[in-house]
Amino acid sequence: MHRLGILLSGRGSNFLAIHRAIGDGRIPDAEIAVVISNKAEAKGLDAARSLDLPAVAICQQGKGPAAREEHDTKMIAALTDYSVDLVCLAGYMRIISPAFVQAFPNRILNIHPSLLPAFPGLDAQQQALDYGVKVAGCTVHFVDEAVDHGVIVLQKTVLVQDEDTSETLSGKILEQEHRAYPEAIARVLSGTHRIVGRRYLPL
Ligand code: GRF
């Protein structure tokens, strides 16, 4: 049984999409071992508790490299305590340290609401609108030591309409995120693909 650790900072809709996908068999042979947040007030933690899943807050203490390392040491310890073998960042709004990445080599996934490498960082949907793209989407990727940069597992697209606002575009992308993340997790856990350079290809 694969044990997922979900890291989030906010409402947790991607976490809930993953939970549903485990429930209906789209992510076979997996369970959510723990949900961890850097924000005690994250709605996603409440959702985890009401599903009777272990929910842990490990709160933020500063942003410098030393603070990041200290925070991530606690994160690694918690993930290890719960025997997590795949870490899924789902709206986790904190940059993770190199030590964290190295503790779970090719075992950390992230979802980003743009077609990377376009529009990394914050407010990706607004960045896409401002740029004037006609196609937007989301990306599930492995986490490496650079932000929104690791090997891409899969992407899904949405069409941008002339009348779209940041809110409507975010909603359409979020719908695709909820399909993309479970599919990507299932693909990674199935062991049918491998990383070749920057490409994720069938064995
Ligand atoms: C999503 O748009 C995700 O792509 C981004 O943060 C948002 C999290 O939403 N990284 P939720 O907390 O999963 O609802």
Tab-separated table of C-alpha atoms and ligand atoms in Angstrom:
chain	number	residue	atom	x	y	z
A	1	MET	CA	0.000	0.000	0.000
A	2	HIS	CA	1.468	3.373	-1.049
A	3	ARG	CA	1.318	6.011	1.645
A	4	LEU	CA	0.713	9.589	0.537
A	5	GLY	CA	1.615	12.665	2.552
A	6	ILE	CA	-0.369	15.738	1.520
A	7	LEU	CA	1.075	19.197	2.221
A	8	LEU	CA	-1.259	22.169	1.949
A	9	SER	CA	-1.698	25.755	3.120
A	10	GLY	CA	-5.297	26.568	2.212
A	11	ARG	CA	-8.707	25.226	1.268
A	12	GLY	CA	-7.475	21.808	0.104
A	13	SER	CA	-9.665	21.130	-2.918
A	14	ASN	CA	-6.854	19.210	-4.619
A	15	PHE	CA	-6.386	17.145	-1.461
A	16	LEU	CA	-10.103	16.309	-1.529
A	17	ALA	CA	-9.903	15.396	-5.226
A	18	ILE	CA	-7.055	12.999	-4.415
A	19	HIS	CA	-9.043	11.560	-1.522
A	20	ARG	CA	-12.069	10.957	-3.803
A	21	ALA	CA	-9.865	9.349	-6.437
A	22	ILE	CA	-8.449	6.900	-3.891
A	23	GLY	CA	-12.009	6.134	-2.756
A	24	ASP	CA	-13.281	5.314	-6.219
A	25	GLY	CA	-10.228	3.329	-7.326
A	26	ARG	CA	-8.622	5.834	-9.716
A	27	ILE	CA	-5.501	5.758	-7.543
A	28	PRO	CA	-5.157	2.065	-6.769
A	29	ASP	CA	-3.320	0.635	-3.791
A	30	ALA	CA	-2.862	3.968	-2.014
A	31	GLU	CA	-3.943	5.722	1.156
A	32	ILE	CA	-3.471	9.177	2.624
A	33	ALA	CA	-1.158	8.679	5.588
A	34	VAL	CA	-1.155	12.271	6.821
A	35	VAL	CA	-2.145	15.826	5.860
A	36	ILE	CA	0.322	18.473	7.001
A	37	SER	CA	-0.009	22.256	6.851
A	38	ASN	CA	2.278	25.163	7.623
A	39	LYS	CA	-0.893	27.098	8.551
A	40	ALA	CA	-2.842	25.948	11.618
A	41	GLU	CA	-5.991	27.638	10.264
A	42	ALA	CA	-5.897	25.955	6.825
A	43	LYS	CA	-9.376	24.781	5.784
A	44	GLY	CA	-7.753	21.660	4.327
A	45	LEU	CA	-6.717	20.546	7.844
A	46	ASP	CA	-10.337	20.794	9.034
A	47	ALA	CA	-11.423	18.773	6.010
A	48	ALA	CA	-8.822	16.107	6.835
A	49	ARG	CA	-10.020	15.907	10.439
A	50	SER	CA	-13.609	15.491	9.363
A	51	LEU	CA	-12.491	12.574	7.176
A	52	ASP	CA	-10.702	11.076	10.189
A	53	LEU	CA	-7.306	11.475	8.577
A	54	PRO	CA	-4.267	12.463	10.642
A	55	ALA	CA	-3.945	16.259	10.335
A	56	VAL	CA	-0.835	18.030	11.572
A	57	ALA	CA	0.107	21.733	11.686
A	58	ILE	CA	3.806	22.540	11.559
A	59	CYS	CA	3.824	26.299	11.664
A	60	GLN	CA	6.030	28.648	9.768
A	61	GLN	CA	8.993	30.268	11.502
A	62	GLY	CA	10.656	32.859	9.258
A	63	LYS	CA	11.815	32.677	5.662
A	64	GLY	CA	15.630	32.672	5.694
A	65	PRO	CA	17.598	29.541	4.723
A	66	ALA	CA	18.207	28.551	8.374
A	67	ALA	CA	14.489	28.937	9.257
A	68	ARG	CA	13.506	27.008	6.156
A	69	GLU	CA	15.903	24.190	7.022
A	70	GLU	CA	14.623	24.031	10.611
A	71	HIS	CA	11.008	23.969	9.499
A	72	ASP	CA	11.703	21.327	6.885
A	73	THR	CA	13.562	19.130	9.395
A	74	LYS	CA	10.251	18.925	11.292
A	75	MET	CA	8.354	18.256	8.077
A	76	ILE	CA	10.716	15.419	7.121
A	77	ALA	CA	10.429	13.949	10.630
A	78	ALA	CA	6.611	14.007	10.483
A	79	LEU	CA	6.511	12.459	7.001
A	80	THR	CA	8.938	9.774	8.155
A	81	ASP	CA	6.879	9.084	11.311
A	82	TYR	CA	3.851	8.437	9.116
A	83	SER	CA	5.917	6.253	6.715
A	84	VAL	CA	5.070	8.431	3.731
A	85	ASP	CA	6.480	7.260	0.412
A	86	LEU	CA	5.043	9.946	-1.910
A	87	VAL	CA	4.712	13.597	-0.894
A	88	CYS	CA	2.040	15.617	-2.731
A	89	LEU	CA	2.188	19.394	-2.493
A	90	ALA	CA	-1.381	20.606	-2.945
A	91	GLY	CA	-1.475	24.370	-2.583
A	92	TYR	CA	1.516	24.315	-0.227
A	93	MET	CA	2.596	27.960	-0.238
A	94	ARG	CA	6.112	27.597	1.046
A	95	ILE	CA	9.347	26.978	-0.837
A	96	ILE	CA	10.938	23.767	0.349
A	97	SER	CA	14.615	23.421	1.213
A	98	PRO	CA	17.172	21.362	-0.740
A	99	ALA	CA	17.415	19.012	2.270
A	100	PHE	CA	13.688	18.278	1.968
A	101	VAL	CA	13.994	17.566	-1.765
A	102	GLN	CA	16.970	15.281	-1.111
A	103	ALA	CA	15.113	13.396	1.629
A	104	PHE	CA	12.494	12.278	-0.932
A	105	PRO	CA	14.309	11.953	-4.263
A	106	ASN	CA	11.756	11.950	-7.135
A	107	ARG	CA	9.107	11.337	-4.482
A	108	ILE	CA	7.636	14.848	-4.232
A	109	LEU	CA	4.956	16.074	-6.648
A	110	ASN	CA	3.499	19.543	-7.054
A	111	ILE	CA	0.578	20.969	-9.006
A	112	HIS	CA	0.853	24.393	-10.581
A	113	PRO	CA	-1.989	26.296	-12.276
A	114	SER	CA	-0.196	27.057	-15.554
A	115	LEU	CA	1.353	25.243	-18.471
A	116	LEU	CA	4.950	25.303	-17.219
A	117	PRO	CA	7.505	26.577	-18.021
A	118	ALA	CA	5.157	29.525	-18.635
A	119	PHE	CA	4.081	31.545	-15.602
A	120	PRO	CA	5.863	29.978	-12.610
A	121	GLY	CA	5.375	31.544	-9.185
A	122	LEU	CA	2.383	33.350	-7.725
A	123	ASP	CA	-0.829	34.358	-9.536
A	124	ALA	CA	-0.152	32.146	-12.515
A	125	GLN	CA	-3.703	32.508	-13.855
A	126	GLN	CA	-3.495	36.324	-13.776
A	127	GLN	CA	-0.058	36.161	-15.387
A	128	ALA	CA	-1.547	34.041	-18.199
A	129	LEU	CA	-4.439	36.477	-18.745
A	130	ASP	CA	-2.126	39.494	-18.699
A	131	TYR	CA	0.126	37.835	-21.261
A	132	GLY	CA	-2.863	37.191	-23.494
A	133	VAL	CA	-2.491	33.446	-23.986
A	134	LYS	CA	-5.390	31.633	-25.683
A	135	VAL	CA	-4.661	28.281	-24.024
A	136	ALA	CA	-3.922	27.886	-20.316
A	137	GLY	CA	-3.884	24.886	-17.997
A	138	CYS	CA	-2.147	23.080	-15.174
A	139	THR	CA	0.990	21.024	-14.670
A	140	VAL	CA	1.830	18.198	-12.278
A	141	HIS	CA	5.581	17.908	-11.887
A	142	PHE	CA	8.263	16.371	-9.705
A	143	VAL	CA	9.758	18.863	-7.288
A	144	ASP	CA	13.422	19.669	-7.640
A	145	GLU	CA	15.501	22.381	-6.036
A	146	ALA	CA	14.175	25.184	-8.275
A	147	VAL	CA	10.657	26.638	-7.999
A	148	ASP	CA	8.021	25.165	-10.366
A	149	HIS	CA	10.789	23.508	-12.360
A	150	GLY	CA	11.018	19.708	-12.006
A	151	VAL	CA	10.226	17.005	-14.586
A	152	ILE	CA	6.651	17.212	-15.887
A	153	VAL	CA	4.392	14.215	-15.236
A	154	LEU	CA	1.356	15.559	-17.085
A	155	GLN	CA	-0.451	18.705	-18.148
A	156	LYS	CA	-4.058	19.553	-18.962
A	157	THR	CA	-5.250	22.500	-20.998
A	158	VAL	CA	-8.214	24.863	-20.988
A	159	LEU	CA	-9.209	27.427	-23.622
A	160	VAL	CA	-9.097	31.060	-22.558
A	161	GLN	CA	-12.231	32.942	-23.640
A	162	ASP	CA	-12.283	36.688	-24.295
A	163	GLU	CA	-14.617	37.240	-21.344
A	164	ASP	CA	-12.493	35.265	-18.850
A	165	THR	CA	-11.405	36.955	-15.634
A	166	SER	CA	-8.809	35.666	-13.207
A	167	GLU	CA	-11.674	34.068	-11.215
A	168	THR	CA	-13.359	32.293	-14.135
A	169	LEU	CA	-10.042	31.113	-15.575
A	170	SER	CA	-8.891	29.868	-12.147
A	171	GLY	CA	-12.158	27.932	-11.816
A	172	LYS	CA	-11.725	26.241	-15.189
A	173	ILE	CA	-8.107	25.386	-14.447
A	174	LEU	CA	-9.019	24.056	-10.986
A	175	GLU	CA	-11.504	21.651	-12.572
A	176	GLN	CA	-8.646	20.269	-14.679
A	177	GLU	CA	-6.325	20.199	-11.643
A	178	HIS	CA	-8.771	17.891	-9.901
A	179	ARG	CA	-8.501	15.448	-12.823
A	180	ALA	CA	-4.791	15.917	-13.431
A	181	TYR	CA	-3.456	15.326	-9.919
A	182	PRO	CA	-5.082	11.911	-9.339
A	183	GLU	CA	-4.035	10.768	-12.835
A	184	ALA	CA	-0.464	11.895	-12.248
A	185	ILE	CA	-0.260	10.203	-8.839
A	186	ALA	CA	-1.634	6.965	-10.255
A	187	ARG	CA	0.931	7.117	-13.056
A	188	VAL	CA	3.838	7.729	-10.689
A	189	LEU	CA	2.764	4.979	-8.281
A	190	SER	CA	2.187	2.459	-11.058
A	191	GLY	CA	5.895	2.445	-11.905
A	192	THR	CA	5.126	2.349	-15.643
A	193	HIS	CA	7.166	5.464	-16.435
A	194	ARG	CA	10.696	6.660	-15.863
A	195	ILE	CA	12.543	9.932	-16.033
A	196	VAL	CA	14.764	10.338	-19.100
A	197	GLY	CA	16.510	13.705	-19.015
A	198	ARG	CA	13.589	16.086	-18.491
A	199	ARG	CA	11.037	13.694	-19.993
A	200	TYR	CA	8.706	11.292	-18.200
A	201	LEU	CA	8.308	8.375	-20.560
A	202	PRO	CA	6.737	4.887	-20.536
A	203	LEU	CA	9.233	2.136	-19.655
B	1	GRF	C1	-4.246	25.354	-6.809
B	1	GRF	O1	-4.590	26.249	-7.835
B	1	GRF	C2	-2.857	24.803	-7.056
B	1	GRF	O2	-2.558	24.640	-8.412
B	1	GRF	C3	-1.968	25.867	-6.473
B	1	GRF	O3	-2.652	26.292	-5.315
B	1	GRF	C4	-4.057	26.065	-5.473
B	1	GRF	C5	-4.485	25.210	-4.311
B	1	GRF	O4	-5.866	25.027	-4.263
B	1	GRF	N1	-0.645	25.343	-6.241
B	1	GRF	P1	-6.498	23.991	-3.252
B	1	GRF	O5	-6.031	24.373	-1.842
B	1	GRF	O6	-6.051	22.603	-3.629
B	1	GRF	O7	-7.991	24.149	-3.390
